């Protein structure tokens, strides 16, 4: 799955296209399975959120791969989190990537802050690699999706750092809450300029479709350009509280 | 059969419609090269050039454009003396002229006719079958297929099968039309209505609208994706003319682009986008009647049923945007599998020729960027989005940071007119990205915002006695090393010292570069003619001789790295020029030829050499 280091380096050097690094920070705590415990009974929602999330992700990668420019520009990393963060996919060219399906963790938790922190580290490392190779890049994107509220205090330390990056235009952030249990206030701490959105129902597909379109728009511009994201289409999948 | 042996064997005749064939540029370029090499000429009856000269003034835009295209080719052939224009007092009019000539000469020469006209081709090949004359000489009829490739006419098959022969060339993948935005998948094939051009001497002035009916029948693709409901399907031109819009082929922020029944493109603006100012600018542009092959210039305003202006007609473009066609290694190699560096340089020449023409008319492109030029071949480039060009007092209101000169960075393009010198920066940038396919000049190790790099003149590539300041790793430094000294100098002065040269000067430089490549003046063995050379340039035998240093054993190893050469040179080059003669010669010749003496700074080496 993880490509040979040499291949990755070769791609960095040979492909002159300015990169759009996108790090997805995705909640895979038990609640994403859609099982709701009610006393001794468990109830299963249909469809399961995790399945919808995976379908959305698949669509996301596919749409990027099908676009003639975004295909060579977008790079995707995935960090999942429940009780602890896990780096599922490291940054790489997406031209041949097949993302592994995300599975639900057995141990519950929402370590939002530590997850975002490891995403920042991944992004930093990738930016350094771009610089070492002399490759242009766009300011990275950070997508955070959670259906719960933080179970530790790590976000209190990480969120202000993220907010600073956003304010100084070094990072673009898309915080998304899923379901009524998600804590939009905690997400808002990360996002000084744009309010977090709540996903309508389980419209992961619509969200990721929108995201891929936005990446495409960026990939066709040049670093340093002002970008117009298709904001009018956000209502397809998201609402403000 | 290759072109050279073909022309050695046959007397080659070409008819009017072939000169006017839209995809003929590459063919005529190749043919010209072969003619020059073999010292042959093609033959045309004077009737043909008369015909073309007449059609240049045709009231029909399409015909006019095609005729102009043909005229340019004829002109080029005349200049190179590769055209033999024959006139015979007995010459009959029109297409019969070929029949007459072929009948007359069939026993003396092998004859070949290149024509797009099936009837004429059939008639000509009938001559061959005439039993009354026994001759060992041959008659050949050929045509250009829709990709401009020379193929033989076949008459045994019916029409439907005949088209099988026109297999799309493998060089170009999906033809994309006009806009780089959201190409319609149903447009995989070539959409050019060839029927309009199936004309030859005498029959060109045919009514185009009857031809376009044929077009529909011949191209089932059209029916599958007609205009969506509610879209405009007919526009009005001046003089009560109407033009049908056949299909939408592009979609952009300002409006939509349609293919017209006459084989043109028509841009229809969104409701509020055709402002008074824009209308005035477009009127100025259409009045100018500028004709440069490949320039998709507004030709005529288009009006709706109420006679309100809604858009304009322009020539149809072909190919894919430069960004998509060639600024990614894999795509470049799959789109143009046979290209070497000299094709890239030819592409730069083709592009510059058009830019120089525009500048002669005091027109600036303004928004130079790789999405606004479509590439169909090294001599086949289309300039699109021309309505944003700066003309008269109308500024070009857009621009990309990467192509924007430092003195106008962070300024609002609506509020001032660009100068030619501003444009020269953009030209140098795009040329750099053509020669180092896709790599912007200001990308370097250690990064930084492109805007800041431009403002600070942070150009990383080595030049003269200046070492690389962290030029991007991999093939980019190799390519740079292989550029001729003069080209490097021009880039370096533009990007590091803010001294620019004009498009015409660049054109001279590129022609010189091409000449050097074709005459093996550069390090061909070391990869000077490769798209992506794998090592630095080394001194060629030619160069050693030119500098009288053939006694100096420069290249102990064939793969010697120019940097090793300098590091091991006897003295500190920067402070003390080498004293002994041999070292001095080494130094001067290397300086002159490479212009990239490396003094490797330890810090940079560490950073870059990880």
PDB file of N, CA and C in Angstrom, chain A residues 3 9 11-17 67-69 71-72 93 95-96 128 130-137 139 216 219-226, chain B residues 180 183 320 323-324 327-331 370-371 399-403 437-440 443-451 472-476 610:
ATOM      1  N   UNK A   3       3.709   3.268  -0.923  1.00  0.00           N
ATOM      2  CA  UNK A   3       4.599   3.054  -2.054  1.00  0.00           C
ATOM      3  C   UNK A   3       6.048   3.177  -1.609  1.00  0.00           C
ATOM      4  N   UNK A   9       9.666   9.705  -4.019  1.00  0.00           N
ATOM      5  CA  UNK A   9      10.605  10.790  -4.246  1.00  0.00           C
ATOM      6  C   UNK A   9      10.660  11.141  -5.735  1.00  0.00           C
ATOM      7  N   UNK A  11       8.387  10.840  -7.926  1.00  0.00           N
ATOM      8  CA  UNK A  11       7.203  11.604  -8.301  1.00  0.00           C
ATOM      9  C   UNK A  11       7.348  13.067  -7.882  1.00  0.00           C
ATOM     10  N   UNK A  12       7.866  13.268  -6.675  1.00  0.00           N
ATOM     11  CA  UNK A  12       8.042  14.633  -6.178  1.00  0.00           C
ATOM     12  C   UNK A  12       8.942  15.427  -7.102  1.00  0.00           C
ATOM     13  N   UNK A  13       9.981  14.773  -7.587  1.00  0.00           N
ATOM     14  CA  UNK A  13      10.974  15.481  -8.385  1.00  0.00           C
ATOM     15  C   UNK A  13      10.494  15.695  -9.817  1.00  0.00           C
ATOM     16  N   UNK A  14       9.892  14.666 -10.364  1.00  0.00           N
ATOM     17  CA  UNK A  14       9.589  14.728 -11.795  1.00  0.00           C
ATOM     18  C   UNK A  14       8.322  15.496 -12.135  1.00  0.00           C
ATOM     19  N   UNK A  15       7.354  15.426 -11.244  1.00  0.00           N
ATOM     20  CA  UNK A  15       6.080  16.071 -11.536  1.00  0.00           C
ATOM     21  C   UNK A  15       6.127  17.541 -11.101  1.00  0.00           C
ATOM     22  N   UNK A  16       6.100  18.464 -12.071  1.00  0.00           N
ATOM     23  CA  UNK A  16       6.259  19.877 -11.729  1.00  0.00           C
ATOM     24  C   UNK A  16       4.977  20.558 -11.258  1.00  0.00           C
ATOM     25  N   UNK A  17       3.844  19.826 -11.295  1.00  0.00           N
ATOM     26  CA  UNK A  17       2.563  20.424 -10.935  1.00  0.00           C
ATOM     27  C   UNK A  17       2.564  20.868  -9.469  1.00  0.00           C
ATOM     28  N   UNK A  67      -9.848  13.649 -12.885  1.00  0.00           N
ATOM     29  CA  UNK A  67      -9.621  15.003 -13.395  1.00  0.00           C
ATOM     30  C   UNK A  67      -8.188  15.128 -13.890  1.00  0.00           C
ATOM     31  N   UNK A  68      -8.072  15.684 -15.095  1.00  0.00           N
ATOM     32  CA  UNK A  68      -6.759  15.674 -15.750  1.00  0.00           C
ATOM     33  C   UNK A  68      -5.670  16.434 -15.010  1.00  0.00           C
ATOM     34  N   UNK A  69      -6.058  17.430 -14.266  1.00  0.00           N
ATOM     35  CA  UNK A  69      -5.019  18.185 -13.561  1.00  0.00           C
ATOM     36  C   UNK A  69      -4.978  17.819 -12.081  1.00  0.00           C
ATOM     37  N   UNK A  71      -5.602  15.210 -10.659  1.00  0.00           N
ATOM     38  CA  UNK A  71      -4.963  13.902 -10.554  1.00  0.00           C
ATOM     39  C   UNK A  71      -3.464  14.005 -10.253  1.00  0.00           C
ATOM     40  N   UNK A  72      -2.824  15.014 -10.833  1.00  0.00           N
ATOM     41  CA  UNK A  72      -1.390  15.166 -10.635  1.00  0.00           C
ATOM     42  C   UNK A  72      -1.067  16.197  -9.566  1.00  0.00           C
ATOM     43  N   UNK A  93       1.176  10.895  -4.034  1.00  0.00           N
ATOM     44  CA  UNK A  93       0.401  11.184  -5.231  1.00  0.00           C
ATOM     45  C   UNK A  93      -0.817  10.266  -5.244  1.00  0.00           C
ATOM     46  N   UNK A  95      -2.476   9.363  -7.957  1.00  0.00           N
ATOM     47  CA  UNK A  95      -2.781   8.824  -9.281  1.00  0.00           C
ATOM     48  C   UNK A  95      -3.079   7.334  -9.242  1.00  0.00           C
ATOM     49  N   UNK A  96      -2.407   6.623  -8.355  1.00  0.00           N
ATOM     50  CA  UNK A  96      -2.659   5.182  -8.330  1.00  0.00           C
ATOM     51  C   UNK A  96      -3.153   4.690  -6.970  1.00  0.00           C
ATOM     52  N   UNK A 128       7.894  20.225   4.067  1.00  0.00           N
ATOM     53  CA  UNK A 128       9.356  20.225   4.046  1.00  0.00           C
ATOM     54  C   UNK A 128       9.857  19.436   2.831  1.00  0.00           C
ATOM     55  N   UNK A 130       8.303  19.012   0.024  1.00  0.00           N
ATOM     56  CA  UNK A 130       8.093  19.844  -1.164  1.00  0.00           C
ATOM     57  C   UNK A 130       9.250  20.837  -1.316  1.00  0.00           C
ATOM     58  N   UNK A 131       9.576  21.467  -0.200  1.00  0.00           N
ATOM     59  CA  UNK A 131      10.624  22.491  -0.257  1.00  0.00           C
ATOM     60  C   UNK A 131      11.959  21.876  -0.638  1.00  0.00           C
ATOM     61  N   UNK A 132      12.250  20.718  -0.066  1.00  0.00           N
ATOM     62  CA  UNK A 132      13.535  20.081  -0.386  1.00  0.00           C
ATOM     63  C   UNK A 132      13.642  19.761  -1.866  1.00  0.00           C
ATOM     64  N   UNK A 133      12.530  19.361  -2.462  1.00  0.00           N
ATOM     65  CA  UNK A 133      12.567  18.981  -3.873  1.00  0.00           C
ATOM     66  C   UNK A 133      12.395  20.196  -4.784  1.00  0.00           C
ATOM     67  N   UNK A 134      12.008  21.327  -4.203  1.00  0.00           N
ATOM     68  CA  UNK A 134      11.744  22.500  -5.031  1.00  0.00           C
ATOM     69  C   UNK A 134      10.432  22.378  -5.785  1.00  0.00           C
ATOM     70  N   UNK A 135       9.416  21.858  -5.106  1.00  0.00           N
ATOM     71  CA  UNK A 135       8.098  21.707  -5.730  1.00  0.00           C
ATOM     72  C   UNK A 135       7.163  22.770  -5.158  1.00  0.00           C
ATOM     73  N   UNK A 136       6.413  23.429  -6.019  1.00  0.00           N
ATOM     74  CA  UNK A 136       5.454  24.421  -5.530  1.00  0.00           C
ATOM     75  C   UNK A 136       4.256  23.728  -4.896  1.00  0.00           C
ATOM     76  N   UNK A 137       3.657  24.392  -3.955  1.00  0.00           N
ATOM     77  CA  UNK A 137       2.457  23.802  -3.356  1.00  0.00           C
ATOM     78  C   UNK A 137       1.503  24.896  -2.915  1.00  0.00           C
ATOM     79  N   UNK A 139      -1.342  26.140  -0.071  1.00  0.00           N
ATOM     80  CA  UNK A 139      -1.471  25.959   1.374  1.00  0.00           C
ATOM     81  C   UNK A 139      -2.363  24.747   1.638  1.00  0.00           C
ATOM     82  N   UNK A 216     -10.277  20.621  -7.300  1.00  0.00           N
ATOM     83  CA  UNK A 216     -10.084  20.793  -8.730  1.00  0.00           C
ATOM     84  C   UNK A 216      -9.918  22.265  -9.094  1.00  0.00           C
ATOM     85  N   UNK A 219      -6.503  23.288  -8.027  1.00  0.00           N
ATOM     86  CA  UNK A 219      -5.415  22.700  -8.803  1.00  0.00           C
ATOM     87  C   UNK A 219      -5.260  23.387 -10.146  1.00  0.00           C
ATOM     88  N   UNK A 220      -6.321  24.034 -10.609  1.00  0.00           N
ATOM     89  CA  UNK A 220      -6.226  24.707 -11.902  1.00  0.00           C
ATOM     90  C   UNK A 220      -5.770  26.152 -11.774  1.00  0.00           C
ATOM     91  N   UNK A 221      -5.542  26.591 -10.559  1.00  0.00           N
ATOM     92  CA  UNK A 221      -5.029  27.939 -10.390  1.00  0.00           C
ATOM     93  C   UNK A 221      -3.520  27.836 -10.157  1.00  0.00           C
ATOM     94  N   UNK A 222      -2.926  28.923  -9.739  1.00  0.00           N
ATOM     95  CA  UNK A 222      -1.501  28.909  -9.438  1.00  0.00           C
ATOM     96  C   UNK A 222      -1.345  29.270  -7.965  1.00  0.00           C
ATOM     97  N   UNK A 223      -0.319  28.738  -7.317  1.00  0.00           N
ATOM     98  CA  UNK A 223      -0.149  29.097  -5.908  1.00  0.00           C
ATOM     99  C   UNK A 223      -0.099  30.609  -5.757  1.00  0.00           C
ATOM    100  N   UNK A 224      -0.770  31.093  -4.728  1.00  0.00           N
ATOM    101  CA  UNK A 224      -0.763  32.524  -4.496  1.00  0.00           C
ATOM    102  C   UNK A 224      -1.974  33.231  -5.091  1.00  0.00           C
ATOM    103  N   UNK A 225      -2.747  32.501  -5.931  1.00  0.00           N
ATOM    104  CA  UNK A 225      -3.942  33.110  -6.506  1.00  0.00           C
ATOM    105  C   UNK A 225      -5.060  33.138  -5.469  1.00  0.00           C
ATOM    106  N   UNK A 226      -5.960  34.107  -5.628  1.00  0.00           N
ATOM    107  CA  UNK A 226      -7.172  34.065  -4.816  1.00  0.00           C
ATOM    108  C   UNK A 226      -8.099  33.014  -5.420  1.00  0.00           C
TER     109      UNK A 226
ATOM    110  N   UNK B 180     -10.634  24.758 -21.750  1.00  0.00           N
ATOM    111  CA  UNK B 180     -10.087  23.655 -20.972  1.00  0.00           C
ATOM    112  C   UNK B 180     -11.076  23.220 -19.902  1.00  0.00           C
ATOM    113  N   UNK B 183     -14.541  19.308 -20.662  1.00  0.00           N
ATOM    114  CA  UNK B 183     -14.812  18.890 -22.033  1.00  0.00           C
ATOM    115  C   UNK B 183     -15.955  17.882 -22.061  1.00  0.00           C
ATOM    116  N   UNK B 320      -5.314  20.407 -26.770  1.00  0.00           N
ATOM    117  CA  UNK B 320      -5.528  20.514 -25.336  1.00  0.00           C
ATOM    118  C   UNK B 320      -4.714  21.680 -24.810  1.00  0.00           C
ATOM    119  N   UNK B 323      -1.201  23.328 -20.391  1.00  0.00           N
ATOM    120  CA  UNK B 323      -1.086  22.731 -19.061  1.00  0.00           C
ATOM    121  C   UNK B 323      -1.372  21.234 -19.122  1.00  0.00           C
ATOM    122  N   UNK B 324      -2.492  20.882 -19.765  1.00  0.00           N
ATOM    123  CA  UNK B 324      -2.880  19.470 -19.791  1.00  0.00           C
ATOM    124  C   UNK B 324      -2.057  18.680 -20.790  1.00  0.00           C
ATOM    125  N   UNK B 327       2.432  19.824 -19.610  1.00  0.00           N
ATOM    126  CA  UNK B 327       3.125  20.272 -18.415  1.00  0.00           C
ATOM    127  C   UNK B 327       3.190  19.211 -17.323  1.00  0.00           C
ATOM    128  N   UNK B 328       2.833  17.996 -17.694  1.00  0.00           N
ATOM    129  CA  UNK B 328       3.037  16.866 -16.797  1.00  0.00           C
ATOM    130  C   UNK B 328       3.770  15.824 -17.619  1.00  0.00           C
ATOM    131  N   UNK B 329       4.876  15.352 -17.090  1.00  0.00           N
ATOM    132  CA  UNK B 329       5.768  14.493 -17.878  1.00  0.00           C
ATOM    133  C   UNK B 329       5.019  13.351 -18.561  1.00  0.00           C
ATOM    134  N   UNK B 330       4.210  12.643 -17.788  1.00  0.00           N
ATOM    135  CA  UNK B 330       3.521  11.477 -18.352  1.00  0.00           C
ATOM    136  C   UNK B 330       2.622  11.863 -19.511  1.00  0.00           C
ATOM    137  N   UNK B 331       1.951  12.976 -19.353  1.00  0.00           N
ATOM    138  CA  UNK B 331       1.030  13.396 -20.416  1.00  0.00           C
ATOM    139  C   UNK B 331       1.799  13.866 -21.642  1.00  0.00           C
ATOM    140  N   UNK B 370      -0.688  28.929 -19.072  1.00  0.00           N
ATOM    141  CA  UNK B 370      -0.723  27.710 -19.891  1.00  0.00           C
ATOM    142  C   UNK B 370      -2.126  27.169 -20.152  1.00  0.00           C
ATOM    143  N   UNK B 371      -3.160  27.798 -19.591  1.00  0.00           N
ATOM    144  CA  UNK B 371      -4.515  27.350 -19.899  1.00  0.00           C
ATOM    145  C   UNK B 371      -5.062  28.059 -21.134  1.00  0.00           C
ATOM    146  N   UNK B 399      -5.030  38.099 -14.642  1.00  0.00           N
ATOM    147  CA  UNK B 399      -3.640  37.682 -14.730  1.00  0.00           C
ATOM    148  C   UNK B 399      -3.300  36.726 -13.603  1.00  0.00           C
ATOM    149  N   UNK B 400      -2.307  35.892 -13.804  1.00  0.00           N
ATOM    150  CA  UNK B 400      -1.903  34.941 -12.769  1.00  0.00           C
ATOM    151  C   UNK B 400      -0.586  35.388 -12.138  1.00  0.00           C
ATOM    152  N   UNK B 401      -0.516  35.216 -10.832  1.00  0.00           N
ATOM    153  CA  UNK B 401       0.639  35.712 -10.087  1.00  0.00           C
ATOM    154  C   UNK B 401       1.958  35.214 -10.670  1.00  0.00           C
ATOM    155  N   UNK B 402       2.002  33.946 -11.040  1.00  0.00           N
ATOM    156  CA  UNK B 402       3.239  33.351 -11.543  1.00  0.00           C
ATOM    157  C   UNK B 402       3.777  34.034 -12.788  1.00  0.00           C
ATOM    158  N   UNK B 403       2.889  34.668 -13.542  1.00  0.00           N
ATOM    159  CA  UNK B 403       3.298  35.255 -14.814  1.00  0.00           C
ATOM    160  C   UNK B 403       3.328  36.779 -14.745  1.00  0.00           C
ATOM    161  N   UNK B 437       9.512  21.400 -19.069  1.00  0.00           N
ATOM    162  CA  UNK B 437       8.053  21.250 -19.197  1.00  0.00           C
ATOM    163  C   UNK B 437       7.297  21.289 -17.869  1.00  0.00           C
ATOM    164  N   UNK B 438       6.612  22.395 -17.670  1.00  0.00           N
ATOM    165  CA  UNK B 438       5.725  22.550 -16.520  1.00  0.00           C
ATOM    166  C   UNK B 438       6.359  23.197 -15.306  1.00  0.00           C
ATOM    167  N   UNK B 439       7.662  23.401 -15.335  1.00  0.00           N
ATOM    168  CA  UNK B 439       8.332  23.901 -14.122  1.00  0.00           C
ATOM    169  C   UNK B 439       8.394  25.428 -14.138  1.00  0.00           C
ATOM    170  N   UNK B 440       7.755  26.080 -13.168  1.00  0.00           N
ATOM    171  CA  UNK B 440       7.824  27.540 -13.144  1.00  0.00           C
ATOM    172  C   UNK B 440       9.236  28.000 -12.755  1.00  0.00           C
ATOM    173  N   UNK B 443      10.237  28.186  -8.844  1.00  0.00           N
ATOM    174  CA  UNK B 443      10.210  27.088  -7.879  1.00  0.00           C
ATOM    175  C   UNK B 443      11.648  26.821  -7.471  1.00  0.00           C
ATOM    176  N   UNK B 444      11.912  26.750  -6.206  1.00  0.00           N
ATOM    177  CA  UNK B 444      13.258  26.336  -5.817  1.00  0.00           C
ATOM    178  C   UNK B 444      13.245  25.677  -4.464  1.00  0.00           C
ATOM    179  N   UNK B 445      14.337  25.031  -4.180  1.00  0.00           N
ATOM    180  CA  UNK B 445      14.440  24.340  -2.898  1.00  0.00           C
ATOM    181  C   UNK B 445      14.428  25.379  -1.797  1.00  0.00           C
ATOM    182  N   UNK B 446      13.668  25.095  -0.770  1.00  0.00           N
ATOM    183  CA  UNK B 446      13.526  26.079   0.283  1.00  0.00           C
ATOM    184  C   UNK B 446      12.228  26.849   0.131  1.00  0.00           C
ATOM    185  N   UNK B 447      11.575  26.607  -1.017  1.00  0.00           N
ATOM    186  CA  UNK B 447      10.201  27.068  -1.174  1.00  0.00           C
ATOM    187  C   UNK B 447      10.038  28.563  -1.221  1.00  0.00           C
ATOM    188  N   UNK B 448       9.046  29.028  -0.526  1.00  0.00           N
ATOM    189  CA  UNK B 448       8.711  30.442  -0.587  1.00  0.00           C
ATOM    190  C   UNK B 448       7.522  30.637  -1.503  1.00  0.00           C
ATOM    191  N   UNK B 449       6.796  31.675  -1.257  1.00  0.00           N
ATOM    192  CA  UNK B 449       5.624  32.014  -2.056  1.00  0.00           C
ATOM    193  C   UNK B 449       6.117  32.507  -3.424  1.00  0.00           C
ATOM    194  N   UNK B 450       5.508  32.037  -4.530  1.00  0.00           N
ATOM    195  CA  UNK B 450       5.976  32.464  -5.855  1.00  0.00           C
ATOM    196  C   UNK B 450       6.011  33.988  -5.994  1.00  0.00           C
ATOM    197  N   UNK B 451       5.000  34.623  -5.411  1.00  0.00           N
ATOM    198  CA  UNK B 451       4.915  36.083  -5.498  1.00  0.00           C
ATOM    199  C   UNK B 451       6.152  36.737  -4.870  1.00  0.00           C
ATOM    200  N   UNK B 472      15.586  23.351  -8.336  1.00  0.00           N
ATOM    201  CA  UNK B 472      14.891  22.094  -8.042  1.00  0.00           C
ATOM    202  C   UNK B 472      15.705  20.873  -8.458  1.00  0.00           C
ATOM    203  N   UNK B 473      15.561  19.843  -7.665  1.00  0.00           N
ATOM    204  CA  UNK B 473      16.323  18.622  -7.903  1.00  0.00           C
ATOM    205  C   UNK B 473      15.840  17.921  -9.163  1.00  0.00           C
ATOM    206  N   UNK B 474      16.540  16.876  -9.534  1.00  0.00           N
ATOM    207  CA  UNK B 474      16.102  16.015 -10.617  1.00  0.00           C
ATOM    208  C   UNK B 474      16.421  16.566 -11.982  1.00  0.00           C
ATOM    209  N   UNK B 475      15.539  16.275 -12.950  1.00  0.00           N
ATOM    210  CA  UNK B 475      15.848  16.600 -14.344  1.00  0.00           C
ATOM    211  C   UNK B 475      15.960  18.090 -14.601  1.00  0.00           C
ATOM    212  N   UNK B 476      15.418  18.914 -13.708  1.00  0.00           N
ATOM    213  CA  UNK B 476      15.318  20.353 -13.996  1.00  0.00           C
ATOM    214  C   UNK B 476      16.686  20.992 -14.144  1.00  0.00           C
ATOM    215  N   UNK B 610      20.403  15.934  -0.145  1.00  0.00           N
ATOM    216  CA  UNK B 610      19.921  14.923   0.789  1.00  0.00           C
ATOM    217  C   UNK B 610      19.475  13.650   0.108  1.00  0.00           C
TER     218      UNK B 610
END
